[in-house]
Amino acid sequence: MPGQKSNEMWGGRFAEGPDCIMSSINASIGFDQRLAAQDIAGSQAHAQMLGVTGIISRADFEDIKVGLETVLKEIQSGTFVFSEGLEDIHMNVEVRLRELIGPAAGRLHTARSRNDQVATDFRLWVRDQLDAAESAISALMEALLEQAEKGAAWVMPGFTHLQSAQPVTWGHHMMAYVEMFSRDLGRVSDARRRMNESPLGAAALAGTSFPIDRDMTAEALGFDRPCANSLDAVSDRDFALEFLGLSSICAMHLSRLSEELVIWSTAQFRFVRLSDRFSTGSSIMPQKKNPDAAELIRAKIGRIMGANVALMTVMKGLALTYSKDMQEDKEPVFDAADNLFLALAAMTGMVKDMTALPETLRAAAGTGFATATDLADWLVREKGTAFRDAHHITGALVALAEEKDCELNDLTLSDMQSIDKQIDEGVYSVLTVENSIASRTSYGGTAPEQVRFQINRWKKILVK
């Protein structure tokens, strides 16, 4: 309200406090308190540097050090009282520090601004999420490897356009997702390497006239180096955008796997049985077992990609350096991280618990003329037929099988020779799904020996 006491952190410029509506839109403590541990870590590194360089006295540093440790313990124990009137996590910590140690607390902010402070806090938090993402994605890949190893030779249909295409193995299909999530893992590693520079010491935007040691604070916080440009240091949110970008791609991959689990668990497919732990029932239909966890994971991409779009939109029109718009950077990232890790944990649990049904997989692999390509290849390899001609001959055989309502291997030799006289008994050797998959021995192919090779390769990589 007009006349309200101004915030003591910046009250020298303002005679009156903010209107209550202004207070509500301006305050970020409702969500940025999640940065408490990172804020205190940054302050501890900054205080130590101020003490070592002599910018503040050793006595003040020791008081600040003890005070910050106390504040952190209060926050961790849940006894710390956050105040919306103090706007953000930085002011909440600083005011409590002043209550604990007195005037020395005011020296902590020497050679520092909330601009480089929040940039540092947020980088530290995102870096923690990248480390957590590495662990979570690796755990999912290990669960997929377990499934692949169980069914390295189980035959199932491979699909294009969700139509039966060629036989593959269960292990090969699981390993496709291992490769997919490995790229997410690579993006996590790339993003972490690129963002691991310290904004601390950039101050408001132009650096500081105090003789600070930015290399010392960067090393103390685990950064590779300080950011090289103070303007960029306080205004950059690429690290958050990269996290949202890689989270969006990972969530898309989770959604694709979820879609397959939803389809595969239907009565019409019966490829897998999902555990009760990740399924629900119906309020009216007692026979139902719904793959709700998979469906919810499938939907998470909307929230996570939405966060990516939201922050990109916030940042797209901002001139250098800091603008208050950037306060809107955290909530979408927080929400995306929460939902990504929930989705990864749920998917890992589902994959670990699910039971593939090899007999159903095998039966489905033998339908839909899945060995048609093998027949065409046989004509090329054994009879010297040009592939385009072999493709035409095989298409005619498929049409004949459809007319007779049977599979290709059920056609008699006479039936086949009615289409092409050069076909002989040898053709039946390629018309079984087992022979089909066994023949796909090219690197990355579906032959069980290739699948096991890839499984062992990834086991070694993930152990590192």
JSON list of C-alpha atoms in Angstrom, two decimals, residues 141 143-157 167-179 264 354 356 358 361 437 444-456 458:
[
{"chain": "A", "resi": 141, "resn": "MET", "atom": "CA", "xyz": [18.95, -47.33, -20.35]},
{"chain": "A", "resi": 143, "resn": "ALA", "atom": "CA", "xyz": [16.43, -51.22, -17.55]},
{"chain": "A", "resi": 144, "resn": "LEU", "atom": "CA", "xyz": [16.07, -51.35, -21.34]},
{"chain": "A", "resi": 145, "resn": "LEU", "atom": "CA", "xyz": [19.32, -53.33, -21.58]},
{"chain": "A", "resi": 146, "resn": "GLU", "atom": "CA", "xyz": [17.91, -55.90, -19.15]},
{"chain": "A", "resi": 147, "resn": "GLN", "atom": "CA", "xyz": [14.83, -56.30, -21.31]},
{"chain": "A", "resi": 148, "resn": "ALA", "atom": "CA", "xyz": [16.97, -56.55, -24.45]},
{"chain": "A", "resi": 149, "resn": "GLU", "atom": "CA", "xyz": [19.17, -59.23, -22.94]},
{"chain": "A", "resi": 150, "resn": "LYS", "atom": "CA", "xyz": [16.16, -61.34, -21.94]},
{"chain": "A", "resi": 151, "resn": "GLY", "atom": "CA", "xyz": [14.74, -61.25, -25.44]},
{"chain": "A", "resi": 152, "resn": "ALA", "atom": "CA", "xyz": [17.78, -60.92, -27.69]},
{"chain": "A", "resi": 153, "resn": "ALA", "atom": "CA", "xyz": [16.40, -63.69, -29.91]},
{"chain": "A", "resi": 154, "resn": "TRP", "atom": "CA", "xyz": [12.65, -63.31, -29.36]},
{"chain": "A", "resi": 155, "resn": "VAL", "atom": "CA", "xyz": [11.00, -62.71, -32.70]},
{"chain": "A", "resi": 156, "resn": "MET", "atom": "CA", "xyz": [8.50, -59.89, -33.10]},
{"chain": "A", "resi": 157, "resn": "PRO", "atom": "CA", "xyz": [7.14, -57.84, -35.97]},
{"chain": "A", "resi": 167, "resn": "PRO", "atom": "CA", "xyz": [10.63, -59.50, -38.51]},
{"chain": "A", "resi": 168, "resn": "VAL", "atom": "CA", "xyz": [12.93, -58.13, -35.83]},
{"chain": "A", "resi": 169, "resn": "THR", "atom": "CA", "xyz": [13.83, -59.22, -32.33]},
{"chain": "A", "resi": 170, "resn": "TRP", "atom": "CA", "xyz": [12.54, -57.91, -29.02]},
{"chain": "A", "resi": 171, "resn": "GLY", "atom": "CA", "xyz": [16.12, -57.20, -28.02]},
{"chain": "A", "resi": 172, "resn": "HIS", "atom": "CA", "xyz": [16.69, -55.17, -31.17]},
{"chain": "A", "resi": 173, "resn": "HIS", "atom": "CA", "xyz": [13.57, -53.09, -30.49]},
{"chain": "A", "resi": 174, "resn": "MET", "atom": "CA", "xyz": [14.65, -52.41, -26.89]},
{"chain": "A", "resi": 175, "resn": "MET", "atom": "CA", "xyz": [18.12, -51.46, -28.07]},
{"chain": "A", "resi": 176, "resn": "ALA", "atom": "CA", "xyz": [16.61, -48.88, -30.42]},
{"chain": "A", "resi": 177, "resn": "TYR", "atom": "CA", "xyz": [15.44, -47.02, -27.32]},
{"chain": "A", "resi": 178, "resn": "VAL", "atom": "CA", "xyz": [18.85, -47.43, -25.68]},
{"chain": "A", "resi": 179, "resn": "GLU", "atom": "CA", "xyz": [20.34, -45.62, -28.68]},
{"chain": "A", "resi": 264, "resn": "TRP", "atom": "CA", "xyz": [1.32, -53.29, -26.89]},
{"chain": "A", "resi": 354, "resn": "MET", "atom": "CA", "xyz": [6.92, -55.24, -17.68]},
{"chain": "A", "resi": 356, "resn": "ALA", "atom": "CA", "xyz": [7.07, -59.36, -22.75]},
{"chain": "A", "resi": 358, "resn": "PRO", "atom": "CA", "xyz": [7.27, -64.12, -26.57]},
{"chain": "A", "resi": 361, "resn": "LEU", "atom": "CA", "xyz": [5.27, -61.67, -30.36]},
{"chain": "A", "resi": 437, "resn": "ILE", "atom": "CA", "xyz": [16.17, -62.28, -38.52]},
{"chain": "A", "resi": 444, "resn": "GLY", "atom": "CA", "xyz": [23.32, -52.67, -36.26]},
{"chain": "A", "resi": 445, "resn": "GLY", "atom": "CA", "xyz": [21.03, -55.34, -37.69]},
{"chain": "A", "resi": 446, "resn": "THR", "atom": "CA", "xyz": [18.44, -57.42, -35.89]},
{"chain": "A", "resi": 447, "resn": "ALA", "atom": "CA", "xyz": [20.27, -60.77, -35.92]},
{"chain": "A", "resi": 448, "resn": "PRO", "atom": "CA", "xyz": [20.59, -62.00, -32.32]},
{"chain": "A", "resi": 449, "resn": "GLU", "atom": "CA", "xyz": [24.39, -62.03, -32.56]},
{"chain": "A", "resi": 450, "resn": "GLN", "atom": "CA", "xyz": [24.35, -58.33, -33.53]},
{"chain": "A", "resi": 451, "resn": "VAL", "atom": "CA", "xyz": [21.86, -57.52, -30.77]},
{"chain": "A", "resi": 452, "resn": "ARG", "atom": "CA", "xyz": [24.05, -59.21, -28.15]},
{"chain": "A", "resi": 453, "resn": "PHE", "atom": "CA", "xyz": [27.10, -57.37, -29.47]},
{"chain": "A", "resi": 454, "resn": "GLN", "atom": "CA", "xyz": [25.33, -54.03, -28.96]},
{"chain": "A", "resi": 455, "resn": "ILE", "atom": "CA", "xyz": [24.09, -55.05, -25.51]},
{"chain": "A", "resi": 456, "resn": "ASN", "atom": "CA", "xyz": [27.62, -55.88, -24.38]},
{"chain": "A", "resi": 458, "resn": "TRP", "atom": "CA", "xyz": [26.46, -50.56, -23.96]}
]
